[in-house]
Structure formats: C-alpha cells, structure tokens
CSV table of C-alpha atoms and ligand atoms in Angstrom, one decimal:
chain,number,residue,atom,x,y,z
A,223,UNK,CA,161.6,73.2,114.2
A,224,UNK,CA,162.8,75.7,111.6
A,225,UNK,CA,162.4,79.4,112.4
A,226,UNK,CA,164.1,81.8,109.9
A,227,UNK,CA,164.8,85.4,110.8
A,228,UNK,CA,165.0,87.7,107.7
A,229,UNK,CA,166.7,91.0,108.4
A,230,UNK,CA,164.8,93.0,105.7
A,231,UNK,CA,164.1,96.4,104.3
A,232,UNK,CA,165.0,95.7,100.6
A,233,UNK,CA,163.5,94.4,97.4
A,234,UNK,CA,165.4,91.1,97.8
A,235,UNK,CA,164.3,90.6,101.3
A,236,UNK,CA,160.7,91.0,100.2
A,237,UNK,CA,161.2,88.4,97.4
A,238,UNK,CA,162.6,86.0,100.0
A,239,UNK,CA,159.7,86.6,102.4
A,240,UNK,CA,157.3,85.7,99.6
A,241,UNK,CA,159.2,82.5,98.7
A,242,UNK,CA,159.3,81.2,102.2
A,243,UNK,CA,155.7,82.1,102.9
A,244,UNK,CA,154.7,80.1,99.7
A,245,UNK,CA,156.7,77.1,101.1
A,246,UNK,CA,155.2,77.4,104.6
A,247,UNK,CA,158.7,77.8,106.1
A,248,UNK,CA,158.2,79.5,109.5
A,249,UNK,CA,159.9,83.0,109.3
A,250,UNK,CA,159.9,86.4,110.9
A,251,UNK,CA,160.6,89.6,108.9
A,252,UNK,CA,162.6,92.2,110.7
A,253,UNK,CA,162.4,96.0,110.1
A,254,UNK,CA,164.4,98.7,111.9
A,255,UNK,CA,161.4,101.0,112.0
A,256,UNK,CA,163.0,103.7,109.9
A,257,UNK,CA,159.8,104.7,108.1
A,258,UNK,CA,156.2,105.4,109.2
A,259,UNK,CA,154.5,102.6,107.3
A,260,UNK,CA,156.8,99.8,106.1
A,261,UNK,CA,155.5,97.5,103.5
A,262,UNK,CA,153.4,94.7,104.9
A,263,UNK,CA,154.9,91.2,104.5
A,264,UNK,CA,153.4,87.6,104.0
A,265,UNK,CA,155.1,86.4,107.2
A,266,UNK,CA,155.0,87.8,110.8
A,267,UNK,CA,156.9,91.1,111.1
A,268,UNK,CA,158.8,92.6,114.0
A,269,UNK,CA,159.9,96.3,114.0
A,270,UNK,CA,162.8,98.0,115.9
A,271,UNK,CA,166.4,97.4,116.9
A,272,UNK,CA,167.6,94.6,119.1
A,273,UNK,CA,170.0,96.6,121.4
A,274,UNK,CA,173.2,95.8,119.6
A,275,UNK,CA,174.8,92.5,118.8
A,276,UNK,CA,174.2,91.1,122.3
A,277,UNK,CA,170.6,92.0,122.1
A,278,UNK,CA,170.3,90.2,118.7
A,279,UNK,CA,172.1,87.1,120.1
A,280,UNK,CA,169.6,87.1,123.0
A,281,UNK,CA,166.7,87.4,120.5
A,282,UNK,CA,168.0,84.5,118.4
A,283,UNK,CA,168.1,82.4,121.6
A,284,UNK,CA,164.8,83.5,123.1
A,285,UNK,CA,162.9,83.0,119.8
A,286,UNK,CA,164.6,79.7,118.9
A,287,UNK,CA,165.8,81.2,115.6
A,288,UNK,CA,167.4,78.4,113.5
A,289,UNK,CA,168.6,80.4,110.5
A,290,UNK,CA,169.4,84.1,109.9
A,291,UNK,CA,169.3,85.7,106.4
A,292,UNK,CA,170.8,89.2,106.4
A,293,UNK,CA,168.9,90.7,103.4
A,294,UNK,CA,169.5,94.3,104.5
A,295,UNK,CA,170.7,97.1,102.3
A,296,UNK,CA,174.5,97.2,101.6
A,297,UNK,CA,174.7,100.5,103.5
A,298,UNK,CA,173.2,98.9,106.6
A,299,UNK,CA,176.7,98.1,107.7
A,300,UNK,CA,176.1,98.2,111.5
A,301,UNK,CA,173.2,95.7,111.2
A,302,UNK,CA,175.3,93.4,109.1
A,303,UNK,CA,178.2,93.6,111.5
A,304,UNK,CA,175.9,92.8,114.4
A,305,UNK,CA,174.3,89.9,112.5
A,306,UNK,CA,177.8,88.3,112.0
A,307,UNK,CA,178.8,88.5,115.7
A,308,UNK,CA,175.4,87.6,117.1
A,309,UNK,CA,174.9,84.5,114.9
A,310,UNK,CA,178.4,83.3,115.9
A,311,UNK,CA,177.6,83.9,119.6
A,312,UNK,CA,174.3,82.1,119.4
A,313,UNK,CA,175.7,79.5,117.1
A,314,UNK,CA,173.0,80.1,114.5
A,315,UNK,CA,173.8,79.7,110.7
A,316,UNK,CA,173.9,83.1,108.8
A,317,UNK,CA,173.8,83.8,105.1
A,318,UNK,CA,173.6,87.3,103.5
A,319,UNK,CA,171.3,87.9,100.5
A,320,UNK,CA,173.3,90.5,98.6
A,321,UNK,CA,173.0,92.2,95.2
A,322,UNK,CA,176.0,93.1,93.0
A,323,UNK,CA,177.1,96.7,93.1
A,324,UNK,CA,176.3,98.9,90.0
A,325,UNK,CA,179.1,99.2,87.5
A,326,UNK,CA,179.4,102.2,85.2
A,327,UNK,CA,178.5,101.5,81.6
A,328,UNK,CA,178.9,103.2,78.2
A,329,UNK,CA,177.7,106.8,78.5
A,330,UNK,CA,177.8,107.0,82.3
A,331,UNK,CA,179.6,110.0,83.8
A,332,UNK,CA,180.3,108.7,87.3
A,333,UNK,CA,182.7,110.1,89.9
A,334,UNK,CA,183.3,107.5,92.7
A,335,UNK,CA,183.7,108.8,96.2
A,336,UNK,CA,184.4,106.4,99.2
A,337,UNK,CA,181.7,107.6,101.5
A,338,UNK,CA,179.4,110.5,102.5
A,339,UNK,CA,182.4,112.7,103.5
A,340,UNK,CA,183.9,112.1,100.1
A,341,UNK,CA,180.6,113.2,98.5
A,342,UNK,CA,180.6,116.4,100.6
A,343,UNK,CA,184.2,117.2,99.6
A,344,UNK,CA,183.2,116.7,95.9
A,345,UNK,CA,180.3,119.1,96.4
A,346,UNK,CA,182.5,122.1,97.3
A,347,UNK,CA,182.4,124.9,94.7
A,348,UNK,CA,179.8,127.0,93.0
A,349,UNK,CA,176.1,126.3,93.4
A,350,UNK,CA,174.5,123.6,91.3
A,351,UNK,CA,171.1,121.9,91.1
A,352,UNK,CA,171.7,118.6,92.8
A,353,UNK,CA,169.4,115.5,93.1
A,354,UNK,CA,170.3,114.2,96.5
A,355,UNK,CA,168.8,110.7,96.4
A,356,UNK,CA,170.4,109.2,99.5
A,357,UNK,CA,167.4,109.3,101.8
A,358,UNK,CA,166.9,111.2,105.1
A,359,UNK,CA,169.4,109.8,107.6
A,360,UNK,CA,172.5,111.6,106.3
A,361,UNK,CA,170.8,114.9,105.1
A,362,UNK,CA,172.2,116.9,108.0
A,363,UNK,CA,175.7,116.2,106.7
A,364,UNK,CA,175.0,118.0,103.5
A,365,UNK,CA,174.3,121.2,105.4
A,366,UNK,CA,178.1,121.6,105.1
A,367,UNK,CA,177.5,122.5,101.4
A,368,UNK,CA,174.4,124.7,101.6
A,369,UNK,CA,175.1,126.7,98.4
A,370,UNK,CA,173.5,124.1,96.2
A,371,UNK,CA,169.8,123.8,95.3
A,372,UNK,CA,168.9,120.3,96.4
A,373,UNK,CA,166.1,118.0,95.2
A,374,UNK,CA,165.5,115.6,98.0
A,375,UNK,CA,163.5,112.3,97.7
A,376,UNK,CA,162.3,111.0,101.0
A,377,UNK,CA,160.1,108.1,102.1
A,378,UNK,CA,158.1,110.2,104.6
A,379,UNK,CA,157.2,113.9,104.9
A,380,UNK,CA,160.1,115.5,106.7
A,381,UNK,CA,159.5,117.6,109.9
A,382,UNK,CA,162.7,119.8,109.8
A,383,UNK,CA,165.0,120.2,106.8
A,384,UNK,CA,168.7,121.1,107.4
A,385,UNK,CA,169.1,122.5,103.9
A,386,UNK,CA,168.2,126.1,103.2
A,387,UNK,CA,167.6,125.7,99.5
A,388,UNK,CA,165.7,122.5,98.6
A,389,UNK,CA,162.7,120.9,97.0
A,390,UNK,CA,161.3,117.7,98.5
A,391,UNK,CA,159.6,114.8,96.7
A,392,UNK,CA,158.0,112.2,99.0
A,393,UNK,CA,158.1,108.9,97.3
A,394,UNK,CA,159.2,105.3,98.0
A,395,UNK,CA,160.8,103.1,95.3
A,396,UNK,CA,161.1,100.9,93.3
A,397,UNK,CA,161.4,103.8,90.8
A,398,UNK,CA,161.0,103.9,87.0
A,399,UNK,CA,163.4,105.5,84.6
A,400,UNK,CA,160.8,107.5,82.7
A,401,UNK,CA,159.5,109.0,86.0
A,402,UNK,CA,163.1,109.8,87.2
A,403,UNK,CA,164.0,111.3,83.8
A,404,UNK,CA,160.9,113.6,83.9
A,405,UNK,CA,161.6,114.5,87.6
A,406,UNK,CA,165.2,115.4,86.8
A,407,UNK,CA,164.3,117.4,83.7
A,408,UNK,CA,161.5,119.3,85.6
A,409,UNK,CA,164.0,120.3,88.3
A,410,UNK,CA,166.9,121.1,85.9
A,411,UNK,CA,169.1,118.7,87.7
A,412,UNK,CA,172.9,119.1,87.0
A,413,UNK,CA,174.3,116.4,89.3
A,414,UNK,CA,173.0,113.2,90.9
A,415,UNK,CA,174.3,111.9,94.3
A,416,UNK,CA,173.7,108.2,94.8
A,417,UNK,CA,174.7,105.3,97.0
A,418,UNK,CA,175.9,102.3,95.2
A,419,UNK,CA,172.9,100.3,96.5
A,420,UNK,CA,172.8,97.9,93.6
A,421,UNK,CA,169.6,96.0,92.8
A,422,UNK,CA,166.7,97.3,90.7
A,423,UNK,CA,164.7,99.5,93.1
A,424,UNK,CA,167.0,102.6,93.0
A,425,UNK,CA,168.8,102.4,89.6
A,426,UNK,CA,166.2,104.4,87.7
A,427,UNK,CA,168.0,107.7,88.5
A,428,UNK,CA,171.2,106.3,87.0
A,429,UNK,CA,169.6,105.3,83.8
A,430,UNK,CA,167.9,108.7,83.6
A,431,UNK,CA,171.2,110.4,84.3
A,432,UNK,CA,172.9,108.5,81.5
A,433,UNK,CA,170.1,109.4,79.1
A,434,UNK,CA,170.3,113.0,80.0
A,435,UNK,CA,174.1,113.2,80.1
A,436,UNK,CA,174.1,114.2,83.8
A,437,UNK,CA,177.1,113.4,86.0
A,438,UNK,CA,176.7,111.1,89.1
A,439,UNK,CA,178.6,111.2,92.4
A,440,UNK,CA,178.6,107.5,93.2
A,441,UNK,CA,179.1,106.7,96.9
A,442,UNK,CA,180.9,103.4,97.3
A,443,UNK,CA,179.7,100.8,99.8
A,444,UNK,CA,181.1,100.5,103.3
A,445,UNK,CA,183.2,97.5,104.1
A,446,UNK,CA,181.3,94.5,105.5
A,447,UNK,CA,182.6,91.6,107.6
A,448,UNK,CA,183.3,88.2,106.1
A,449,UNK,CA,180.2,86.0,105.9
A,450,UNK,CA,178.4,83.6,103.5
A,451,UNK,CA,177.1,85.8,100.7
A,452,UNK,CA,174.4,84.5,98.3
A,453,UNK,CA,172.9,86.5,95.5
A,454,UNK,CA,169.5,85.0,94.8
A,455,UNK,CA,166.4,83.7,96.6
A,456,UNK,CA,167.0,80.3,94.9
A,457,UNK,CA,170.5,80.1,96.4
A,458,UNK,CA,169.1,81.0,99.9
A,459,UNK,CA,166.4,78.2,99.5
A,460,UNK,CA,169.2,75.8,98.5
A,461,UNK,CA,171.3,76.9,101.5
A,462,UNK,CA,168.2,76.2,103.8
A,463,UNK,CA,167.5,72.8,102.2
A,464,UNK,CA,171.2,71.8,102.7
A,465,UNK,CA,170.8,72.6,106.4
A,466,UNK,CA,167.8,70.3,106.8
A,467,UNK,CA,165.0,72.8,106.2
A,468,UNK,CA,161.9,71.1,104.6
A,469,UNK,CA,161.1,73.3,101.7
A,470,UNK,CA,157.4,72.4,101.7
A,471,UNK,CA,156.1,72.4,98.1
B,293,LIG,C1,162.5,100.9,106.2
B,293,LIG,C2,160.8,99.4,103.9
B,293,LIG,C3,160.5,97.2,97.8
B,293,LIG,C4,161.7,97.5,98.7
B,293,LIG,C5,161.9,99.0,98.6
B,293,LIG,C6,166.0,98.6,97.6
B,293,LIG,C7,164.9,99.3,96.9
B,293,LIG,C8,163.0,100.9,97.0
B,293,LIG,C9,165.4,102.6,96.6
B,293,LIG,C10,166.3,107.1,95.6
B,293,LIG,C11,166.9,106.1,96.5
B,293,LIG,C12,167.4,105.0,99.8
B,293,LIG,C13,166.3,104.6,100.9
B,293,LIG,C14,165.8,103.4,98.9
B,293,LIG,C15,165.4,102.4,98.1
B,293,LIG,C16,164.0,100.2,97.9
B,293,LIG,C17,163.3,99.4,99.0
B,293,LIG,C18,164.8,101.2,98.7
B,293,LIG,C19,166.7,104.6,98.5
B,293,LIG,C20,162.2,101.2,102.3
B,293,LIG,C21,161.8,100.6,103.7
B,293,LIG,C22,162.5,101.1,104.7
B,293,LIG,C23,163.5,102.0,104.0
B,293,LIG,C24,164.5,102.7,104.8
B,293,LIG,C25,165.2,103.8,103.9
B,293,LIG,C26,166.3,104.6,104.6
B,293,LIG,C27,166.9,105.3,103.3
B,293,LIG,C28,166.8,104.2,102.3
B,293,LIG,C29,165.2,105.7,101.0
B,293,LIG,C30,159.6,99.4,103.1
B,293,LIG,C31,161.1,102.0,101.7
B,293,LIG,C32,167.7,106.5,99.8
B,293,LIG,C33,168.7,104.2,100.0
B,293,LIG,O1,163.5,108.2,106.1
B,293,LIG,C34,164.3,107.3,106.4
B,293,LIG,O2,164.8,107.2,107.6
B,293,LIG,C35,164.7,106.4,105.3
B,293,LIG,C36,165.8,105.6,105.6
B,293,LIG,C37,167.3,103.7,105.4
B,293,LIG,C38,168.4,105.7,103.5
B,293,LIG,C39,168.6,106.9,104.3
B,293,LIG,O3,169.8,107.0,104.7
B,293,LIG,O4,167.7,107.7,104.6
B,293,LIG,N1,165.8,103.2,102.8
B,293,LIG,N2,163.3,102.0,102.7
B,293,LIG,C40,163.4,99.7,106.5
B,293,LIG,C41,163.4,99.4,108.0
B,293,LIG,O5,162.7,100.1,108.8
B,293,LIG,O6,164.0,98.4,108.3
B,293,LIG,O7,158.6,100.1,103.5
B,293,LIG,O8,159.6,98.8,102.0
B,293,LIG,C42,162.7,100.0,101.5
B,293,LIG,C43,163.3,100.3,100.2
B,293,LIG,N3,164.0,101.4,99.9
B,293,LIG,O9,160.7,96.5,96.8
B,293,LIG,O10,159.4,97.6,98.1
B,293,LIG,O11,165.8,97.4,97.9
B,293,LIG,O12,167.1,99.2,97.9
B,293,LIG,N4,165.7,103.4,100.3
B,293,LIG,C44,169.6,104.3,98.8
B,293,LIG,O13,169.6,103.3,98.0
B,293,LIG,O14,170.3,105.3,98.7
B,293,LIG,C45,166.0,105.6,97.7
B,293,LIG,O15,165.4,107.9,96.1
B,293,LIG,O16,166.6,107.1,94.4
B,294,LIG,P1,172.3,100.3,110.2
B,294,LIG,O1,172.8,101.7,110.2
B,294,LIG,O2,173.2,99.2,109.7
B,294,LIG,O3,171.7,99.8,111.6
B,294,LIG,C1,171.7,100.7,112.7
B,294,LIG,C2,170.8,100.0,113.7
B,294,LIG,O4,169.5,99.9,113.3
B,294,LIG,C3,171.2,98.5,113.9
B,294,LIG,O5,172.3,98.3,114.8
B,294,LIG,C4,169.9,97.9,114.5
B,294,LIG,O6,169.7,98.4,115.9
B,294,LIG,C5,168.9,98.6,113.7
B,294,LIG,N1,168.5,97.9,112.5
B,294,LIG,C6,169.0,98.1,111.2
B,294,LIG,N2,168.3,97.3,110.4
B,294,LIG,C7,167.5,96.5,111.1
B,294,LIG,C8,166.5,95.5,110.8
B,294,LIG,N3,166.3,95.1,109.5
B,294,LIG,N4,165.8,95.0,111.8
B,294,LIG,C9,166.0,95.4,113.1
B,294,LIG,N5,166.8,96.4,113.4
B,294,LIG,C10,167.6,96.9,112.4
B,294,LIG,O7,171.0,100.2,109.3
B,294,LIG,P2,170.3,101.4,108.4
B,294,LIG,O8,171.2,101.8,107.3
B,294,LIG,O9,169.7,102.4,109.3
B,294,LIG,O10,169.1,100.6,107.7
B,294,LIG,C11,167.9,100.4,108.4
B,294,LIG,C12,166.9,99.6,107.6
B,294,LIG,O11,166.7,100.2,106.4
B,294,LIG,C13,167.4,98.2,107.2
B,294,LIG,O12,166.3,97.3,107.2
B,294,LIG,C14,167.9,98.3,105.8
B,294,LIG,O13,167.8,97.1,105.1
B,294,LIG,C15,166.9,99.4,105.3
B,294,LIG,N6,167.5,100.1,104.2
B,294,LIG,C16,168.6,100.9,104.4
B,294,LIG,C17,169.1,101.6,103.4
B,294,LIG,C18,170.3,102.5,103.6
B,294,LIG,O14,170.6,103.3,102.7
B,294,LIG,N7,171.0,102.4,104.7
B,294,LIG,C19,168.5,101.6,102.1
B,294,LIG,C20,167.3,100.8,101.9
B,294,LIG,C21,166.8,100.1,103.0
B,294,LIG,P3,170.3,97.6,117.2
B,294,LIG,O15,171.7,97.8,117.2
B,294,LIG,O16,169.5,98.3,118.3
B,294,LIG,O17,169.9,96.2,117.0
C-alpha cells in the first residue's frame, strides 16, 4: 500500500499535494510548524519536527511510508540532510523536488554572498534603506549592522524585533512585481537582501529591483547532500509510477 510523505512548505510542494490528491495517491503533507496558520492542504497534514534524522527514520517505519519527496525550500538544509540519512536508514526511496536557482539577467545589479554572514559583512558601512526579505529566523543576526533602516517582510506579526530602526510588513507570498515595486518605492529602498530561493513565489522583489535599478545582495544556497533531484511534479509522478505506484486517473 502506497503512502507518500511530502516534506513541504513551498509552492512546489503544494502543487505536488494537489496532483497526488487528484490521483487518490495516499499522502501526508509535513510542515515544520514555523508559522501560525500554514496553508491548508488537500491531503492529511502533520506539523512539527521529527526529532532529528533518527526520529524521521522511526516515523517512516511506524507510518509505513513507502516514498518520501523532499519538497522543502533550498535553505531548509537540515531537513534535507535528515531526509537523506533517514530514508537510507529506513530503506525508503527519496526524491527531492527542487527548483533551479535564480540567475542574474540583463539589468540586474546583484552581489553574490555565500551565506548570512557574507551578507552581514557586505552590510558594513554607512546607513542605507534596506529591504531585508529573508524572513524571521535569521533577523537577530542582522542586529550586527543596526545602522541601516530595514524594511522587514514577515509571515506573522513579530513579538520582539532585534533591529532598532525598522518597518514591518506582515505578508505571505507568492508576491507580485507591481506590489513589490510599489512597496520598495514607498519605502525608498536602496538595497534588497534576498536568499536565492528560486521558484516563482519570491522572485517579485528581484524583478522590481531590476526595474527600479536597485542593487541586490543575493545569498547563495547552502550545500545539500547527494540525492535524486527532480524539477517538476510530472517528473515526481513518473518517479512514483516507475516504483509501482498506481497513479489512479
Ligand atoms: C511554514 C507555509 C505557496 C507557498 C508559499 C516558496 C514561496 C511564498 C516566498 C520575501 C521572501 C521567505 C519565507 C518565503 C516565501 C513561498 C511559500 C515562500 C520567503 C510559507 C509557509 C511556511 C513558511 C516558512 C517561512 C520561513 C521563512 C520563509 C518567509 C505556508 C508561508 C523569507 C524565504 O516566521 C517564520 O518563522 C518564517 C519562516 C522559514 C524564512 C525565514 O528564515 O524566516 N518561509 N513560509 C513552513 C513550515 O512550517 O514547514 O503557510 O504556505 C511558505 C512559503 N513561503 O505557494 O503558498 O515556495 O518559496 N518564505 C525566502 O525565500 O527567503 C519570503 O518576503 O520576499
Ligand atoms: P531546517 O532549518 O532545514 O530544519 C530545521 C528542523 O526543522 C528540521 O531538522 C526538522 O526538525 C524541522 N523541519 C524542517 N522542515 C520540516 C518539515 N517540512 N516537516 C517537519 N519538520 C521540519 O528548515 P527551515 O529552514 O526552518 O524550514 C522550515 C520549513 O519552512 C520547511 O517546511 C521549509 O520548506 C519551509 N520554508 C523554509 C524557507 C527558508 O528560507 N528556510 C523558505 C520557505 C519555506 P527535526 O530535526 O526535529 O525533525
């Protein structure tokens, strides 16, 4: 009996959940529990960590999971590392549903930095108006460069803010270029800080930055372990079919 575990939290994971629900493939959608009200899904949802790779291996065994698709965000490196070791330990096939990284195009003014620390180093110097569009989890790191005026975009209302000089917009993507352009103009943004998430849900700020001639600090992706990487829902469905899953319709 097939039971697919989707490690989710991204636009691509949501598309996969829709496709497997339409085909009646038994699946569970997994969230970490990072935000107050994660988007509902058309398959059963579980929320919260597993307790490391061993906990995930135990979950795979106890819930008779037959396939794992790691459709997490490219910066969810710990989850991806755990998925590789747990699926090997539990002898359950794993495929990642990934999206290509963004590449600079004509008119882009990107400065690549290897990680958050690289972004912090690049932010030394006189105060500027910075659109810090990297979420909440690493905000505290940017207190190392408090001189800037930051525009923060967060999924949930923050309780405490570690930055003395900031405006907060509470919004969840996917975002639109016209909205991001208006937002950046309204706040007089001079620099955008972005993770190289790839995909469509977060790229609006890059298209807006190009249109407005605003430079971008682009944080490169963390290294991920070797695993089967597929780049579309169709390829995942094909991978499932080739391992004996009845695709229903
Ligand atoms: C909980 C689950 C969809 C999927 C929505 C994608 C697109 C919109 C854009 C900006 C960048 C950021 C952030 C972002 C985007 C999609 C996708 C994506 C970036 C939700 C969601 C969960 C999260 C977790 C959240 C992180 C944060 C990162 C905000 C759902 C809405 C900045 C990543 O407050 C917190 O703790 C937020 C934590 C991890 C990164 C961070 O370090 O703070 N995502 N985002 C998932 C879970 O619990 O397992 O409700 O949908 C999902 C989405 N966020 O089509 O509806 O696929 O990437 N998510 C980044 O790219 O830098 C916002 O503002 O321009
Ligand atoms: P992470 O740093 O790689 O993972 C840290 C721990 O969180 C994992 O070891 C695991 O806990 C738990 N976890 C992460 N993703 C999970 C999932 N989908 N289901 C169950 N547990 C999960 O992950 P993260 O960067 O915090 O990302 C958390 C979630 O937000 C993921 O679903 C990811 O797809 C989504 N997201 C992240 C970003 C981002 O910028 N990082 C952007 C958009 C969406 P245990 O070790 O206890 O099992």
